[in-house]
PDB file of C-alpha atoms in Angstrom:
ATOM      1  CA  MET A  87      13.175 -11.001   4.030  1.00 39.00           C
ATOM      2  CA  THR A  88      12.422  -8.204   6.418  1.00 39.00           C
ATOM      3  CA  MET A  89       9.684  -5.687   6.112  1.00 41.00           C
ATOM      4  CA  PRO A  90       9.268  -2.727   8.369  1.00 42.00           C
ATOM      5  CA  PHE A  91       5.833  -2.590   9.930  1.00 40.00           C
ATOM      6  CA  ASP A  92       5.285   1.054   9.285  1.00 43.00           C
ATOM      7  CA  ALA A  93       1.845   0.986   7.717  1.00 42.00           C
ATOM      8  CA  GLU A  94       0.224   4.243   8.621  1.00 47.00           C
ATOM      9  CA  ASP A  95      -3.378   4.952   9.398  1.00 52.00           C
ATOM     10  CA  GLU A  96      -3.407   8.305   7.645  1.00 60.00           C
ATOM     11  CA  LEU A  97      -5.700   6.989   4.951  1.00 81.00           C
ATOM     12  CA  ASP A  98      -8.581   4.659   5.568  1.00 91.00           C
ATOM     13  CA  ASP A  99      -8.623   1.295   3.828  1.00 94.00           C
ATOM     14  CA  ALA A 100     -10.940   2.404   1.028  1.00 94.00           C
ATOM     15  CA  ALA A 101      -8.836   5.478   0.184  1.00 94.00           C
ATOM     16  CA  LEU A 102      -5.713   3.358   0.144  1.00 95.00           C
ATOM     17  CA  LEU A 103      -7.432   0.821  -2.078  1.00 96.00           C
ATOM     18  CA  ALA A 104      -8.376   3.590  -4.514  1.00 94.00           C
ATOM     19  CA  ARG A 105      -4.729   4.635  -4.673  1.00 95.00           C
ATOM     20  CA  TYR A 106      -3.769   1.013  -5.238  1.00 96.00           C
ATOM     21  CA  ALA A 107      -6.253   0.780  -8.122  1.00 96.00           C
ATOM     22  CA  ALA A 108      -4.749   3.960  -9.596  1.00 95.00           C
ATOM     23  CA  GLY A 109      -1.364   2.261  -9.798  1.00 95.00           C
ATOM     24  CA  ASP A 110       0.314   3.523  -6.611  1.00 95.00           C
ATOM     25  CA  ALA A 111       2.878   0.857  -5.650  1.00 95.00           C
ATOM     26  CA  ALA A 112       3.360   2.337  -2.174  1.00 96.00           C
ATOM     27  CA  ALA A 113      -0.354   1.760  -1.543  1.00 96.00           C
ATOM     28  CA  ALA A 114       0.095  -1.909  -2.471  1.00 96.00           C
ATOM     29  CA  ARG A 115       2.783  -2.214   0.170  1.00 96.00           C
ATOM     30  CA  GLN A 116       0.813  -0.348   2.819  1.00 96.00           C
ATOM     31  CA  LEU A 117      -2.322  -2.405   2.237  1.00 97.00           C
ATOM     32  CA  THR A 118      -0.278  -5.598   2.455  1.00 97.00           C
ATOM     33  CA  LEU A 119       1.192  -4.626   5.811  1.00 97.00           C
ATOM     34  CA  ARG A 120      -2.093  -3.358   7.166  1.00 97.00           C
ATOM     35  CA  LEU A 121      -4.497  -6.065   6.040  1.00 97.00           C
ATOM     36  CA  THR A 122      -2.479  -9.281   6.007  1.00 98.00           C
ATOM     37  CA  PRO A 123      -2.111  -9.523   9.819  1.00 97.00           C
ATOM     38  CA  ARG A 124      -5.850  -8.954  10.282  1.00 96.00           C
ATOM     39  CA  VAL A 125      -6.892 -11.516   7.681  1.00 97.00           C
ATOM     40  CA  PHE A 126      -4.299 -14.072   8.714  1.00 98.00           C
ATOM     41  CA  ALA A 127      -5.148 -13.866  12.428  1.00 96.00           C
ATOM     42  CA  HIS A 128      -8.854 -14.227  11.714  1.00 97.00           C
ATOM     43  CA  ALA A 129      -8.290 -17.225   9.444  1.00 97.00           C
ATOM     44  CA  LEU A 130      -6.090 -18.862  12.065  1.00 96.00           C
ATOM     45  CA  ARG A 131      -8.749 -18.362  14.739  1.00 95.00           C
ATOM     46  CA  LEU A 132     -11.336 -20.007  12.514  1.00 96.00           C
ATOM     47  CA  LEU A 133      -9.142 -22.824  11.196  1.00 95.00           C
ATOM     48  CA  GLY A 134      -6.615 -23.491  13.951  1.00 93.00           C
ATOM     49  CA  ASN A 135      -3.996 -24.362  11.349  1.00 94.00           C
ATOM     50  CA  ARG A 136      -1.233 -21.977  10.362  1.00 95.00           C
ATOM     51  CA  ALA A 137      -0.484 -23.293   6.872  1.00 96.00           C
ATOM     52  CA  GLU A 138      -4.149 -23.283   5.910  1.00 96.00           C
ATOM     53  CA  ALA A 139      -4.624 -19.833   7.418  1.00 97.00           C
ATOM     54  CA  GLU A 140      -1.750 -18.527   5.303  1.00 97.00           C
ATOM     55  CA  ASP A 141      -3.310 -19.939   2.141  1.00 97.00           C
ATOM     56  CA  VAL A 142      -6.684 -18.447   3.028  1.00 98.00           C
ATOM     57  CA  ALA A 143      -5.150 -15.048   3.799  1.00 98.00           C
ATOM     58  CA  GLN A 144      -3.319 -14.987   0.489  1.00 98.00           C
ATOM     59  CA  GLU A 145      -6.447 -16.032  -1.421  1.00 98.00           C
ATOM     60  CA  ALA A 146      -8.679 -13.499   0.348  1.00 98.00           C
ATOM     61  CA  LEU A 147      -6.295 -10.702  -0.504  1.00 98.00           C
ATOM     62  CA  ILE A 148      -5.952 -11.867  -4.106  1.00 98.00           C
ATOM     63  CA  ARG A 149      -9.711 -11.400  -4.332  1.00 98.00           C
ATOM     64  CA  LEU A 150      -9.345  -7.908  -2.933  1.00 97.00           C
ATOM     65  CA  TRP A 151      -6.634  -6.997  -5.464  1.00 98.00           C
ATOM     66  CA  ARG A 152      -8.875  -8.313  -8.203  1.00 97.00           C
ATOM     67  CA  ILE A 153     -11.932  -6.314  -7.148  1.00 96.00           C
ATOM     68  CA  ALA A 154      -9.972  -3.123  -6.356  1.00 96.00           C
ATOM     69  CA  PRO A 155     -10.668  -1.321  -9.668  1.00 95.00           C
ATOM     70  CA  GLU A 156     -14.430  -1.777  -9.189  1.00 93.00           C
ATOM     71  CA  TRP A 157     -14.427  -0.959  -5.463  1.00 93.00           C
ATOM     72  CA  ARG A 158     -16.898   1.789  -4.661  1.00 87.00           C
ATOM     73  CA  ALA A 159     -16.050   3.639  -1.499  1.00 78.00           C
ATOM     74  CA  GLY A 160     -18.945   4.071   0.871  1.00 80.00           C
ATOM     75  CA  GLU A 161     -20.848   0.940  -0.122  1.00 81.00           C
ATOM     76  CA  ALA A 162     -19.061  -1.385   2.286  1.00 85.00           C
ATOM     77  CA  LYS A 163     -16.064  -1.268   4.566  1.00 91.00           C
ATOM     78  CA  VAL A 164     -13.011  -3.030   3.207  1.00 95.00           C
ATOM     79  CA  SER A 165     -12.568  -4.833   6.530  1.00 94.00           C
ATOM     80  CA  THR A 166     -16.192  -6.043   6.533  1.00 95.00           C
ATOM     81  CA  TRP A 167     -15.781  -7.395   3.023  1.00 96.00           C
ATOM     82  CA  LEU A 168     -12.491  -9.067   3.920  1.00 97.00           C
ATOM     83  CA  TYR A 169     -13.834 -10.711   7.067  1.00 97.00           C
ATOM     84  CA  ARG A 170     -16.701 -12.122   5.029  1.00 97.00           C
ATOM     85  CA  VAL A 171     -14.472 -13.443   2.241  1.00 97.00           C
ATOM     86  CA  THR A 172     -12.056 -14.909   4.790  1.00 98.00           C
ATOM     87  CA  ALA A 173     -14.854 -16.651   6.686  1.00 97.00           C
ATOM     88  CA  ASN A 174     -16.284 -18.064   3.468  1.00 96.00           C
ATOM     89  CA  LEU A 175     -12.901 -19.441   2.438  1.00 97.00           C
ATOM     90  CA  CYS A 176     -12.472 -20.949   5.911  1.00 96.00           C
ATOM     91  CA  THR A 177     -15.933 -22.511   5.731  1.00 94.00           C
ATOM     92  CA  ASP A 178     -15.024 -24.140   2.417  1.00 94.00           C
ATOM     93  CA  ARG A 179     -11.911 -25.628   3.984  1.00 94.00           C
ATOM     94  CA  LEU A 180     -13.730 -26.800   7.070  1.00 92.00           C
ATOM     95  CA  ARG A 181     -16.314 -28.538   4.894  1.00 90.00           C
ATOM     96  CA  ARG A 182     -13.561 -30.267   2.961  1.00 88.00           C
ATOM     97  CA  ARG A 183     -12.107 -31.534   6.205  1.00 80.00           C
ATOM     98  CA  LYS A 184     -15.527 -33.016   7.011  1.00 63.00           C
ATOM     99  CA  SER A 185     -15.113 -35.126  10.096  1.00 52.00           C
ATOM    100  CA  VAL A 186     -11.470 -34.328  10.671  1.00 53.00           C
ATOM    101  CA  PRO A 187     -11.363 -32.246  13.865  1.00 54.00           C
ATOM    102  CA  LEU A 188      -9.434 -29.038  14.317  1.00 53.00           C
ATOM    103  CA  ASP A 189      -5.864 -29.480  15.446  1.00 52.00           C
ATOM    104  CA  ASP A 190      -5.626 -30.600  19.030  1.00 49.00           C
ATOM    105  CA  ALA A 191      -2.741 -28.256  19.634  1.00 50.00           C
ATOM    106  CA  PRO A 192      -3.530 -25.042  17.790  1.00 53.00           C
ATOM    107  CA  GLU A 193      -0.536 -23.268  16.401  1.00 56.00           C
ATOM    108  CA  LEU A 194      -0.267 -19.954  18.141  1.00 55.00           C
ATOM    109  CA  PRO A 195       2.775 -17.734  18.500  1.00 51.00           C
ATOM    110  CA  ASP A 196       5.180 -17.860  21.362  1.00 50.00           C
ATOM    111  CA  PRO A 197       4.205 -15.390  24.037  1.00 46.00           C
ATOM    112  CA  ALA A 198       5.901 -12.049  23.702  1.00 49.00           C
ATOM    113  CA  GLN A 199       6.367 -11.901  27.463  1.00 48.00           C
ATOM    114  CA  GLY A 200       8.943 -14.296  28.788  1.00 50.00           C
ATOM    115  CA  ALA A 201       7.693 -14.269  32.347  1.00 57.00           C
ATOM    116  CA  GLU A 202       5.294 -16.651  33.988  1.00 64.00           C
ATOM    117  CA  ASP A 203       2.490 -14.248  33.216  1.00 70.00           C
ATOM    118  CA  GLY A 204       3.271 -14.642  29.528  1.00 76.00           C
ATOM    119  CA  LEU A 205       3.146 -18.400  29.793  1.00 83.00           C
ATOM    120  CA  GLN A 206      -0.192 -18.222  31.529  1.00 83.00           C
ATOM    121  CA  GLN A 207      -1.544 -15.914  28.844  1.00 86.00           C
ATOM    122  CA  GLN A 208      -0.317 -18.351  26.257  1.00 88.00           C
ATOM    123  CA  ALA A 209      -1.870 -21.299  28.042  1.00 89.00           C
ATOM    124  CA  ARG A 210      -5.229 -19.519  28.243  1.00 90.00           C
ATOM    125  CA  ALA A 211      -5.100 -18.415  24.621  1.00 92.00           C
ATOM    126  CA  SER A 212      -4.274 -21.958  23.610  1.00 92.00           C
ATOM    127  CA  ALA A 213      -7.059 -23.423  25.701  1.00 94.00           C
ATOM    128  CA  LEU A 214      -9.520 -20.919  24.243  1.00 95.00           C
ATOM    129  CA  GLN A 215      -8.444 -21.764  20.697  1.00 95.00           C
ATOM    130  CA  GLN A 216      -8.931 -25.429  21.404  1.00 94.00           C
ATOM    131  CA  ALA A 217     -12.401 -24.790  22.808  1.00 95.00           C
ATOM    132  CA  LEU A 218     -13.273 -22.512  19.872  1.00 96.00           C
ATOM    133  CA  GLY A 219     -12.365 -25.387  17.578  1.00 94.00           C
ATOM    134  CA  ALA A 220     -15.075 -27.492  19.170  1.00 95.00           C
ATOM    135  CA  LEU A 221     -17.812 -24.912  18.511  1.00 96.00           C
ATOM    136  CA  PRO A 222     -20.096 -25.004  15.485  1.00 96.00           C
ATOM    137  CA  ASP A 223     -18.588 -22.853  12.695  1.00 95.00           C
ATOM    138  CA  ARG A 224     -21.061 -19.975  12.928  1.00 96.00           C
ATOM    139  CA  GLN A 225     -20.826 -19.714  16.693  1.00 97.00           C
ATOM    140  CA  ARG A 226     -17.042 -19.715  16.470  1.00 97.00           C
ATOM    141  CA  GLU A 227     -17.074 -16.956  13.842  1.00 97.00           C
ATOM    142  CA  ALA A 228     -19.479 -14.766  15.805  1.00 98.00           C
ATOM    143  CA  VAL A 229     -17.597 -15.153  19.092  1.00 97.00           C
ATOM    144  CA  VAL A 230     -14.205 -14.461  17.468  1.00 97.00           C
ATOM    145  CA  LEU A 231     -15.498 -11.369  15.676  1.00 97.00           C
ATOM    146  CA  ARG A 232     -17.108  -9.987  18.826  1.00 97.00           C
ATOM    147  CA  HIS A 233     -14.679 -10.857  21.581  1.00 97.00           C
ATOM    148  CA  ILE A 234     -11.298 -11.178  19.859  1.00 96.00           C
ATOM    149  CA  GLU A 235     -11.577  -8.870  16.861  1.00 95.00           C
ATOM    150  CA  GLY A 236     -13.666  -6.501  18.957  1.00 95.00           C
ATOM    151  CA  LEU A 237     -16.352  -5.712  16.361  1.00 96.00           C
ATOM    152  CA  GLY A 238     -19.839  -4.455  17.140  1.00 96.00           C
ATOM    153  CA  ASN A 239     -22.919  -6.540  16.481  1.00 95.00           C
ATOM    154  CA  PRO A 240     -24.106  -4.493  13.459  1.00 95.00           C
ATOM    155  CA  GLU A 241     -20.825  -5.084  11.646  1.00 95.00           C
ATOM    156  CA  ILE A 242     -20.833  -8.755  12.602  1.00 97.00           C
ATOM    157  CA  ALA A 243     -24.381  -9.000  11.249  1.00 97.00           C
ATOM    158  CA  ALA A 244     -23.192  -7.464   7.964  1.00 96.00           C
ATOM    159  CA  ILE A 245     -20.215  -9.816   7.770  1.00 96.00           C
ATOM    160  CA  MET A 246     -22.283 -12.914   8.496  1.00 97.00           C
ATOM    161  CA  ASN A 247     -25.266 -11.727   6.477  1.00 95.00           C
ATOM    162  CA  ILE A 248     -27.715 -12.309   9.331  1.00 97.00           C
ATOM    163  CA  GLY A 249     -29.740 -10.086  11.653  1.00 97.00           C
ATOM    164  CA  PRO A 250     -28.380  -8.572  14.878  1.00 95.00           C
ATOM    165  CA  ARG A 251     -30.603 -10.826  17.000  1.00 96.00           C
ATOM    166  CA  ALA A 252     -29.190 -13.896  15.312  1.00 97.00           C
ATOM    167  CA  VAL A 253     -25.694 -12.566  16.069  1.00 98.00           C
ATOM    168  CA  GLU A 254     -26.583 -12.177  19.741  1.00 97.00           C
ATOM    169  CA  SER A 255     -27.989 -15.683  19.837  1.00 97.00           C
ATOM    170  CA  LEU A 256     -24.887 -17.219  18.220  1.00 98.00           C
ATOM    171  CA  ILE A 257     -22.593 -15.372  20.619  1.00 97.00           C
ATOM    172  CA  ALA A 258     -24.629 -16.318  23.680  1.00 96.00           C
ATOM    173  CA  ARG A 259     -24.710 -19.995  22.756  1.00 97.00           C
ATOM    174  CA  GLY A 260     -21.027 -19.962  21.834  1.00 97.00           C
ATOM    175  CA  LYS A 261     -19.995 -18.369  25.115  1.00 96.00           C
ATOM    176  CA  ARG A 262     -22.085 -20.769  27.113  1.00 95.00           C
ATOM    177  CA  ALA A 263     -20.416 -23.711  25.416  1.00 96.00           C
ATOM    178  CA  LEU A 264     -16.946 -22.181  25.857  1.00 96.00           C
ATOM    179  CA  THR A 265     -17.555 -21.601  29.541  1.00 95.00           C
ATOM    180  CA  GLU A 266     -18.568 -25.210  30.004  1.00 93.00           C
ATOM    181  CA  MET A 267     -15.502 -26.461  28.160  1.00 93.00           C
ATOM    182  CA  LEU A 268     -13.026 -24.211  29.934  1.00 93.00           C
ATOM    183  CA  ALA A 269     -14.471 -24.445  33.435  1.00 89.00           C
ATOM    184  CA  GLY A 270     -13.134 -27.956  33.717  1.00 83.00           C
ATOM    185  CA  ARG A 271      -9.600 -26.647  33.251  1.00 80.00           C
ATOM    186  CA  ARG A 272      -9.699 -23.870  35.828  1.00 76.00           C
ATOM    187  CA  ASN A 273      -6.873 -25.140  38.007  1.00 71.00           C
ATOM    188  CA  GLU A 274      -4.711 -26.061  35.071  1.00 71.00           C
ATOM    189  CA  LEU A 275      -5.084 -22.541  33.707  1.00 72.00           C
ATOM    190  CA  GLY A 276      -4.182 -20.677  36.851  1.00 69.00           C
ATOM    191  CA  TYR A 277      -7.566 -20.276  38.514  1.00 71.00           C
ATOM    192  CA  HIS A 278      -7.599 -21.378  42.099  1.00 65.00           C
ATOM    193  CA  ASP A 279     -10.700 -21.616  44.221  1.00 57.00           C
ATOM    194  CA  ASP A 280     -10.354 -19.532  47.352  1.00 50.00           C
TER     195      ASP A 280
ATOM    196  CA  MET B  37     -18.913 -24.749  36.150  1.00 47.00           C
ATOM    197  CA  THR B  38     -18.139 -21.170  36.974  1.00 50.00           C
ATOM    198  CA  ASP B  39     -20.572 -18.325  37.529  1.00 52.00           C
ATOM    199  CA  ASP B  40     -17.883 -15.659  37.172  1.00 62.00           C
ATOM    200  CA  PRO B  41     -18.957 -13.405  34.284  1.00 62.00           C
ATOM    201  CA  ASP B  42     -15.332 -12.308  33.791  1.00 76.00           C
ATOM    202  CA  PHE B  43     -14.115 -15.860  33.492  1.00 86.00           C
ATOM    203  CA  LEU B  44     -14.235 -15.928  29.670  1.00 93.00           C
ATOM    204  CA  ASP B  45     -13.027 -12.343  29.409  1.00 94.00           C
ATOM    205  CA  ASP B  46      -9.636 -13.434  30.728  1.00 91.00           C
ATOM    206  CA  PHE B  47      -9.378 -15.915  27.892  1.00 94.00           C
ATOM    207  CA  PHE B  48     -10.440 -13.402  25.280  1.00 96.00           C
ATOM    208  CA  ALA B  49      -7.936 -10.900  26.643  1.00 94.00           C
ATOM    209  CA  ALA B  50      -5.215 -13.540  26.493  1.00 93.00           C
ATOM    210  CA  ALA B  51      -6.160 -14.297  22.885  1.00 94.00           C
ATOM    211  CA  ARG B  52      -5.991 -10.614  21.948  1.00 94.00           C
ATOM    212  CA  LYS B  53      -2.578 -10.234  23.553  1.00 92.00           C
ATOM    213  CA  THR B  54      -1.169 -13.208  21.703  1.00 90.00           C
ATOM    214  CA  ARG B  55      -2.514 -12.369  18.286  1.00 90.00           C
ATOM    215  CA  PRO B  56      -0.790 -14.575  15.727  1.00 92.00           C
ATOM    216  CA  GLU B  57       1.306 -12.537  13.308  1.00 94.00           C
ATOM    217  CA  PRO B  58       1.928 -13.482   9.699  1.00 96.00           C
ATOM    218  CA  GLY B  59       5.419 -14.603   8.772  1.00 96.00           C
ATOM    219  CA  ALA B  60       7.655 -12.593   6.468  1.00 97.00           C
ATOM    220  CA  ASP B  61       7.154 -15.218   3.774  1.00 97.00           C
ATOM    221  CA  LEU B  62       3.382 -14.682   3.715  1.00 98.00           C
ATOM    222  CA  LEU B  63       3.808 -10.897   3.646  1.00 98.00           C
ATOM    223  CA  ALA B  64       6.198 -11.236   0.718  1.00 97.00           C
ATOM    224  CA  ARG B  65       3.755 -13.477  -1.160  1.00 98.00           C
ATOM    225  CA  VAL B  66       0.834 -11.132  -0.568  1.00 98.00           C
ATOM    226  CA  GLN B  67       2.825  -8.100  -1.644  1.00 97.00           C
ATOM    227  CA  ALA B  68       4.040  -9.876  -4.778  1.00 97.00           C
ATOM    228  CA  ASP B  69       0.400 -10.693  -5.650  1.00 97.00           C
ATOM    229  CA  ALA B  70      -0.624  -7.097  -4.989  1.00 97.00           C
ATOM    230  CA  LEU B  71       2.028  -5.696  -7.295  1.00 96.00           C
ATOM    231  CA  ALA B  72       1.499  -8.316  -9.994  1.00 96.00           C
ATOM    232  CA  MET B  73      -2.264  -7.699 -10.059  1.00 96.00           C
ATOM    233  CA  GLN B  74      -2.083  -3.934  -9.712  1.00 94.00           C
ATOM    234  CA  PRO B  75      -3.714  -1.977 -12.522  1.00 90.00           C
ATOM    235  CA  VAL B  76      -1.184  -0.010 -14.576  1.00 84.00           C
ATOM    236  CA  ALA B  77      -0.881   3.598 -13.462  1.00 67.00           C
ATOM    237  CA  GLY B  78      -3.067   5.878 -15.528  1.00 53.00           C
ATOM    238  CA  ALA B  79      -4.912   3.043 -17.239  1.00 51.00           C
ATOM    239  CA  ARG B  80      -8.081   3.888 -15.378  1.00 47.00           C
ATOM    240  CA  ALA B  81      -7.766   7.586 -16.179  1.00 44.00           C
ATOM    241  CA  ALA B  82      -8.839   6.983 -19.792  1.00 45.00           C
ATOM    242  CA  PRO B  83     -11.385   9.650 -20.716  1.00 46.00           C
ATOM    243  CA  ALA B  84     -14.995   8.767 -21.186  1.00 49.00           C
ATOM    244  CA  ARG B  85     -16.548   8.892 -24.682  1.00 57.00           C
ATOM    245  CA  PRO B  86     -16.626  12.548 -25.789  1.00 59.00           C
ATOM    246  CA  GLY B  87     -19.938  14.342 -25.957  1.00 65.00           C
ATOM    247  CA  LEU B  88     -21.697  15.448 -29.148  1.00 66.00           C
ATOM    248  CA  TRP B  89     -20.301  18.986 -29.078  1.00 66.00           C
ATOM    249  CA  ALA B  90     -16.753  17.696 -28.496  1.00 68.00           C
ATOM    250  CA  GLN B  91     -17.164  15.337 -31.445  1.00 68.00           C
ATOM    251  CA  ILE B  92     -18.368  18.197 -33.695  1.00 67.00           C
ATOM    252  CA  VAL B  93     -15.400  20.358 -32.686  1.00 65.00           C
ATOM    253  CA  ALA B  94     -13.037  17.461 -33.336  1.00 69.00           C
ATOM    254  CA  ALA B  95     -14.619  16.796 -36.738  1.00 72.00           C
ATOM    255  CA  LEU B  96     -14.088  20.428 -37.744  1.00 71.00           C
ATOM    256  CA  GLY B  97     -10.434  20.259 -36.823  1.00 71.00           C
ATOM    257  CA  GLY B  98     -10.366  21.554 -33.263  1.00 70.00           C
ATOM    258  CA  TRP B  99     -11.037  24.907 -31.636  1.00 66.00           C
ATOM    259  CA  PRO B 100      -8.772  27.013 -33.927  1.00 70.00           C
ATOM    260  CA  ALA B 101     -10.686  25.766 -36.954  1.00 72.00           C
ATOM    261  CA  VAL B 102     -14.008  26.471 -35.221  1.00 64.00           C
ATOM    262  CA  ALA B 103     -12.839  30.020 -34.424  1.00 72.00           C
ATOM    263  CA  GLY B 104     -11.825  30.605 -38.038  1.00 72.00           C
ATOM    264  CA  LEU B 105     -15.130  29.243 -39.278  1.00 67.00           C
ATOM    265  CA  ALA B 106     -17.055  31.469 -36.885  1.00 72.00           C
ATOM    266  CA  THR B 107     -15.084  34.536 -38.012  1.00 74.00           C
ATOM    267  CA  ALA B 108     -15.728  33.775 -41.680  1.00 75.00           C
ATOM    268  CA  THR B 109     -19.421  33.211 -40.991  1.00 72.00           C
ATOM    269  CA  VAL B 110     -19.794  36.512 -39.145  1.00 70.00           C
ATOM    270  CA  ALA B 111     -17.875  38.344 -41.856  1.00 66.00           C
ATOM    271  CA  GLY B 112     -20.063  36.794 -44.559  1.00 67.00           C
ATOM    272  CA  VAL B 113     -23.232  37.749 -42.777  1.00 68.00           C
ATOM    273  CA  TRP B 114     -21.954  41.283 -42.236  1.00 64.00           C
ATOM    274  CA  ILE B 115     -21.012  41.715 -45.863  1.00 64.00           C
ATOM    275  CA  GLY B 116     -24.360  40.325 -46.970  1.00 71.00           C
ATOM    276  CA  VAL B 117     -26.416  42.471 -44.623  1.00 73.00           C
ATOM    277  CA  ALA B 118     -24.479  45.753 -44.536  1.00 72.00           C
ATOM    278  CA  GLN B 119     -23.171  45.768 -48.114  1.00 63.00           C
ATOM    279  CA  PRO B 120     -20.822  48.715 -47.644  1.00 58.00           C
ATOM    280  CA  ALA B 121     -20.907  50.666 -50.881  1.00 61.00           C
ATOM    281  CA  GLY B 122     -17.175  51.052 -51.154  1.00 57.00           C
ATOM    282  CA  LEU B 123     -16.527  47.435 -50.486  1.00 57.00           C
ATOM    283  CA  ALA B 124     -19.156  46.347 -53.024  1.00 58.00           C
ATOM    284  CA  ASP B 125     -17.632  48.525 -55.736  1.00 62.00           C
ATOM    285  CA  SER B 126     -14.091  47.431 -55.086  1.00 58.00           C
ATOM    286  CA  LEU B 127     -15.126  43.795 -54.834  1.00 58.00           C
ATOM    287  CA  SER B 128     -16.892  44.079 -58.206  1.00 62.00           C
ATOM    288  CA  ALA B 129     -13.744  45.529 -59.716  1.00 62.00           C
ATOM    289  CA  VAL B 130     -11.595  42.757 -58.265  1.00 59.00           C
ATOM    290  CA  LEU B 131     -13.941  39.927 -59.146  1.00 61.00           C
ATOM    291  CA  TYR B 132     -15.186  41.024 -62.557  1.00 62.00           C
ATOM    292  CA  GLY B 133     -12.716  43.669 -63.735  1.00 62.00           C
ATOM    293  CA  SER B 134     -13.760  46.623 -65.731  1.00 55.00           C
ATOM    294  CA  GLU B 135     -14.421  44.603 -68.892  1.00 54.00           C
ATOM    295  CA  THR B 136     -16.375  41.465 -69.542  1.00 54.00           C
ATOM    296  CA  LEU B 137     -14.297  38.388 -69.994  1.00 53.00           C
ATOM    297  CA  SER B 138     -15.830  35.695 -72.175  1.00 57.00           C
ATOM    298  CA  VAL B 139     -14.837  32.121 -71.713  1.00 56.00           C
ATOM    299  CA  ASP B 140     -15.829  29.296 -74.049  1.00 61.00           C
ATOM    300  CA  PRO B 141     -14.603  26.008 -72.612  1.00 57.00           C
ATOM    301  CA  ILE B 142     -16.849  23.955 -74.866  1.00 59.00           C
ATOM    302  CA  GLY B 143     -15.233  25.310 -78.002  1.00 55.00           C
ATOM    303  CA  ALA B 144     -11.771  24.316 -76.855  1.00 54.00           C
ATOM    304  CA  PHE B 145     -13.096  20.885 -75.893  1.00 55.00           C
ATOM    305  CA  ASP B 146     -14.494  20.332 -79.399  1.00 60.00           C
ATOM    306  CA  LEU B 147     -11.130  21.252 -80.833  1.00 55.00           C
ATOM    307  CA  VAL B 148      -9.383  18.633 -78.744  1.00 56.00           C
ATOM    308  CA  LEU B 149     -11.871  15.976 -79.871  1.00 58.00           C
ATOM    309  CA  LEU B 150     -11.390  16.858 -83.506  1.00 58.00           C
ATOM    310  CA  GLU B 151      -7.647  16.662 -83.217  1.00 57.00           C
ATOM    311  CA  GLY B 152      -7.666  13.399 -81.246  1.00 49.00           C
TER     312      GLY B 152
END
């Protein structure tokens, strides 16, 4: 099945959700194309497993479809709500795994670039994902939201239901641990000491 | 250990560039859920409970009935207050005629009982 990725940004998420709740089938399609990649990518970053990330993405969006008629624009951003629901679903799965570690070889897409540069990007992304998997859950979530999803600390605080200072602390500790883990692989990942 | 502050940034940039995309199968599943769970068009446009005045108007039979009732009320008040002489005379003639009409329903009733 092919779907054109033509979701437009003319309407913000909340306006589109209101149209969805009013029975607009085109809004259902647009929301699917707009939100699924975001939710799926975030779940994959937190879980490191594609099949589980797909299940989480589907479940998170089912919850959005269910709450759509009661959604009140202006109270919360749709994306904030979705990140929170996604993280909670991921946390549940991680708890169920208990001592089973994240996949050693995280499933990430083939690099879009075919050149050596693309391979290096892929290798670094893969190494980062592996290191993220070794972080405590909350540190991983905070670092991913800040440095991969590109969100600001106030929104991260809202998503994680903690204060901005706690967000800063989680990110700082997470980055310190990541640096330690990745520094040992500098040469392997294309960094050469001058 | 590295002291390069940009060291991690390279990794984050690499992660952003290689964002995992959902497969067509997942998109199809999500869209099917969205359509299956979508509220029916117009279902949420159901009007709220009507107010007291709207209920009174409805009970009287709608706005045309209210207009007719208002007209009759105003006419009644006008007739009662103004009592135009001509109208009063002609109304008396129409309602009561020029002669007195006597009616005795009880008498007829007794007759039926006697016959029955």
